[in-house]
Amino acid sequence: MQQTTSSPVHLGLPVEAPVPVEGCGVCAALVRQREQAREEFDYSAVTDADVELRNHPHGRRS
């Protein structure tokens, strides 16, 4: 059996949750989905909502 070595994995700090744009219905709906997912301990859905918020076309924000 051949032994392989690999470099250690370095993970960065978690990304902060995106901030919704005030007055945007899509952002507000995504925030509600994210909060419901958190309450249900569905962290995959929380991440999905965060990705959609980040990609929602209001330009880059935190």
Short mmCIF file of C-alpha atoms in Angstrom, two decimals:
data_model
loop_
_atom_site.label_atom_id
_atom_site.label_comp_id
_atom_site.label_asym_id
_atom_site.label_seq_id
_atom_site.Cartn_x
_atom_site.Cartn_y
_atom_site.Cartn_z
CA MET A 1 0.00 0.00 0.00
CA GLN A 2 1.40 3.37 -0.97
CA GLN A 3 1.37 6.01 1.72
CA THR A 4 0.52 9.57 0.74
CA THR A 5 1.11 12.76 2.62
CA SER A 6 -0.78 15.92 2.24
CA SER A 7 -0.48 19.42 3.54
CA PRO A 8 -2.59 20.45 6.51
CA VAL A 9 -5.94 22.02 5.78
CA HIS A 10 -6.30 25.65 6.84
CA LEU A 11 -9.82 26.94 7.27
CA GLY A 12 -10.64 30.62 7.42
CA LEU A 13 -12.93 32.31 9.86
CA PRO A 14 -16.66 31.93 9.20
CA VAL A 15 -18.12 34.59 6.96
CA GLU A 16 -20.52 37.01 8.65
CA ALA A 17 -24.18 36.74 7.74
CA PRO A 18 -25.15 39.09 4.91
CA VAL A 19 -27.23 42.15 5.74
CA PRO A 20 -30.50 42.54 3.79
CA VAL A 21 -31.27 45.75 1.92
CA GLU A 22 -33.96 47.70 3.76
CA GLY A 23 -37.25 47.82 1.89
CA CYS A 24 -36.46 44.88 -0.42
CA GLY A 25 -39.17 42.22 -0.33
CA VAL A 26 -36.86 39.50 -1.66
CA CYS A 27 -34.25 40.22 1.03
CA ALA A 28 -36.96 40.25 3.71
CA ALA A 29 -38.30 36.87 2.52
CA LEU A 30 -34.79 35.38 2.55
CA VAL A 31 -34.21 36.64 6.09
CA ARG A 32 -37.48 35.00 7.21
CA GLN A 33 -36.41 31.73 5.54
CA ARG A 34 -33.01 31.95 7.23
CA GLU A 35 -34.54 32.55 10.67
CA GLN A 36 -37.02 29.69 10.26
CA ALA A 37 -34.20 27.38 9.17
CA ARG A 38 -32.18 28.38 12.26
CA GLU A 39 -35.16 27.62 14.50
CA GLU A 40 -35.38 24.17 12.86
CA PHE A 41 -31.60 23.60 13.20
CA ASP A 42 -31.41 23.27 9.39
CA TYR A 43 -28.00 24.87 8.94
CA SER A 44 -27.78 23.85 5.29
CA ALA A 45 -30.88 25.94 4.58
CA VAL A 46 -29.40 28.81 6.65
CA THR A 47 -26.34 28.73 4.41
CA ASP A 48 -28.50 28.56 1.28
CA ALA A 49 -30.42 31.67 2.36
CA ASP A 50 -27.15 33.49 3.13
CA VAL A 51 -25.78 32.63 -0.32
CA GLU A 52 -28.96 33.90 -1.98
CA LEU A 53 -28.82 37.12 0.05
CA ARG A 54 -25.17 37.67 -0.94
CA ASN A 55 -25.96 37.04 -4.60
CA HIS A 56 -29.16 39.11 -4.69
CA PRO A 57 -28.47 41.96 -7.15
CA HIS A 58 -28.05 44.95 -4.82
CA GLY A 59 -24.30 45.02 -5.23
CA ARG A 60 -21.81 43.78 -2.67
CA ARG A 61 -22.57 44.33 0.97
CA SER A 62 -21.40 42.81 4.23
#
